[in-house]
């Protein structure tokens, strides 16, 4: 299992991309019946929630202010985070990690996450790379890493917190 990345700061685009590759590795590990799926899922839930929440509070608003992305892109990305959280919760609520249900819910999470990572890399990170100066991306990377670390330390990946986030997203709709 990949260790939870410390994300010590630097260019926000590179930090987010490193998290994306980590998510892909965690999903591969979850597909392996020999792995400790419960432990991998707990780590994935923690990093995924911290990553998304830090993006929404630190990255998206800053990129919006810099005109790198528009309000529609922010709304779309946040909607995809909500969909990912729903799929994550459904997987976390499966009792038997060796069951067919676990495999089905893992597939649903993998599909939602892969779709979001692809779109975010094309539609958010590419404009951030070209439209935002490096010093701003570095400051943003520090802010993102600090918020992400704070959220990880707070235990943001618990099933009760994920349920709360999914319920809040349902209220928005």
PDB file of N, CA, C and O in Angstrom, residues 4 16 23-24 29 50 71 90 104 153-154 167:
ATOM      1  N   UNK A   4       0.510   7.262   3.031  1.00  0.00           N
ATOM      2  CA  UNK A   4      -0.158   8.554   2.873  1.00  0.00           C
ATOM      3  C   UNK A   4       0.916   9.605   2.637  1.00  0.00           C
ATOM      4  O   UNK A   4       1.853   9.729   3.420  1.00  0.00           O
ATOM      5  N   UNK A  16      -1.258  18.041  -6.357  1.00  0.00           N
ATOM      6  CA  UNK A  16      -2.542  17.422  -6.706  1.00  0.00           C
ATOM      7  C   UNK A  16      -2.311  16.216  -7.616  1.00  0.00           C
ATOM      8  O   UNK A  16      -2.915  15.160  -7.420  1.00  0.00           O
ATOM      9  N   UNK A  23      -4.059   7.939  -5.493  1.00  0.00           N
ATOM     10  CA  UNK A  23      -5.414   7.366  -5.526  1.00  0.00           C
ATOM     11  C   UNK A  23      -5.466   6.163  -6.461  1.00  0.00           C
ATOM     12  O   UNK A  23      -6.074   5.139  -6.136  1.00  0.00           O
ATOM     13  N   UNK A  24      -4.846   6.294  -7.625  1.00  0.00           N
ATOM     14  CA  UNK A  24      -4.851   5.188  -8.590  1.00  0.00           C
ATOM     15  C   UNK A  24      -4.161   3.954  -8.020  1.00  0.00           C
ATOM     16  O   UNK A  24      -4.644   2.827  -8.192  1.00  0.00           O
ATOM     17  N   UNK A  29      -4.574  -1.440  -5.308  1.00  0.00           N
ATOM     18  CA  UNK A  29      -4.377  -2.238  -4.102  1.00  0.00           C
ATOM     19  C   UNK A  29      -5.718  -2.798  -3.598  1.00  0.00           C
ATOM     20  O   UNK A  29      -5.794  -3.942  -3.163  1.00  0.00           O
ATOM     21  N   UNK A  50      -9.747  14.552   2.529  1.00  0.00           N
ATOM     22  CA  UNK A  50      -8.877  15.702   2.809  1.00  0.00           C
ATOM     23  C   UNK A  50      -8.510  16.431   1.521  1.00  0.00           C
ATOM     24  O   UNK A  50      -8.528  17.666   1.456  1.00  0.00           O
ATOM     25  N   UNK A  71     -16.792  29.711 -12.844  1.00  0.00           N
ATOM     26  CA  UNK A  71     -17.712  29.226 -11.810  1.00  0.00           C
ATOM     27  C   UNK A  71     -18.317  27.878 -12.193  1.00  0.00           C
ATOM     28  O   UNK A  71     -18.524  27.011 -11.341  1.00  0.00           O
ATOM     29  N   UNK A  90     -20.714   4.243  -0.111  1.00  0.00           N
ATOM     30  CA  UNK A  90     -21.318   2.952  -0.446  1.00  0.00           C
ATOM     31  C   UNK A  90     -20.300   1.820  -0.262  1.00  0.00           C
ATOM     32  O   UNK A  90     -20.638   0.747   0.249  1.00  0.00           O
ATOM     33  N   UNK A 104     -18.231  -4.762  -6.607  1.00  0.00           N
ATOM     34  CA  UNK A 104     -19.130  -3.904  -7.388  1.00  0.00           C
ATOM     35  C   UNK A 104     -19.023  -2.440  -6.945  1.00  0.00           C
ATOM     36  O   UNK A 104     -18.930  -1.532  -7.779  1.00  0.00           O
ATOM     37  N   UNK A 153      -5.194  14.969   9.899  1.00  0.00           N
ATOM     38  CA  UNK A 153      -4.997  14.865  11.350  1.00  0.00           C
ATOM     39  C   UNK A 153      -6.322  14.860  12.117  1.00  0.00           C
ATOM     40  O   UNK A 153      -6.407  14.307  13.207  1.00  0.00           O
ATOM     41  N   UNK A 154      -7.353  15.477  11.527  1.00  0.00           N
ATOM     42  CA  UNK A 154      -8.655  15.547  12.201  1.00  0.00           C
ATOM     43  C   UNK A 154      -9.459  14.258  12.057  1.00  0.00           C
ATOM     44  O   UNK A 154     -10.524  14.129  12.650  1.00  0.00           O
ATOM     45  N   UNK A 167     -24.699  13.721   3.165  1.00  0.00           N
ATOM     46  CA  UNK A 167     -25.973  14.330   3.554  1.00  0.00           C
ATOM     47  C   UNK A 167     -25.990  15.830   3.233  1.00  0.00           C
ATOM     48  O   UNK A 167     -26.990  16.352   2.733  1.00  0.00           O
TER      49      UNK A 167
END
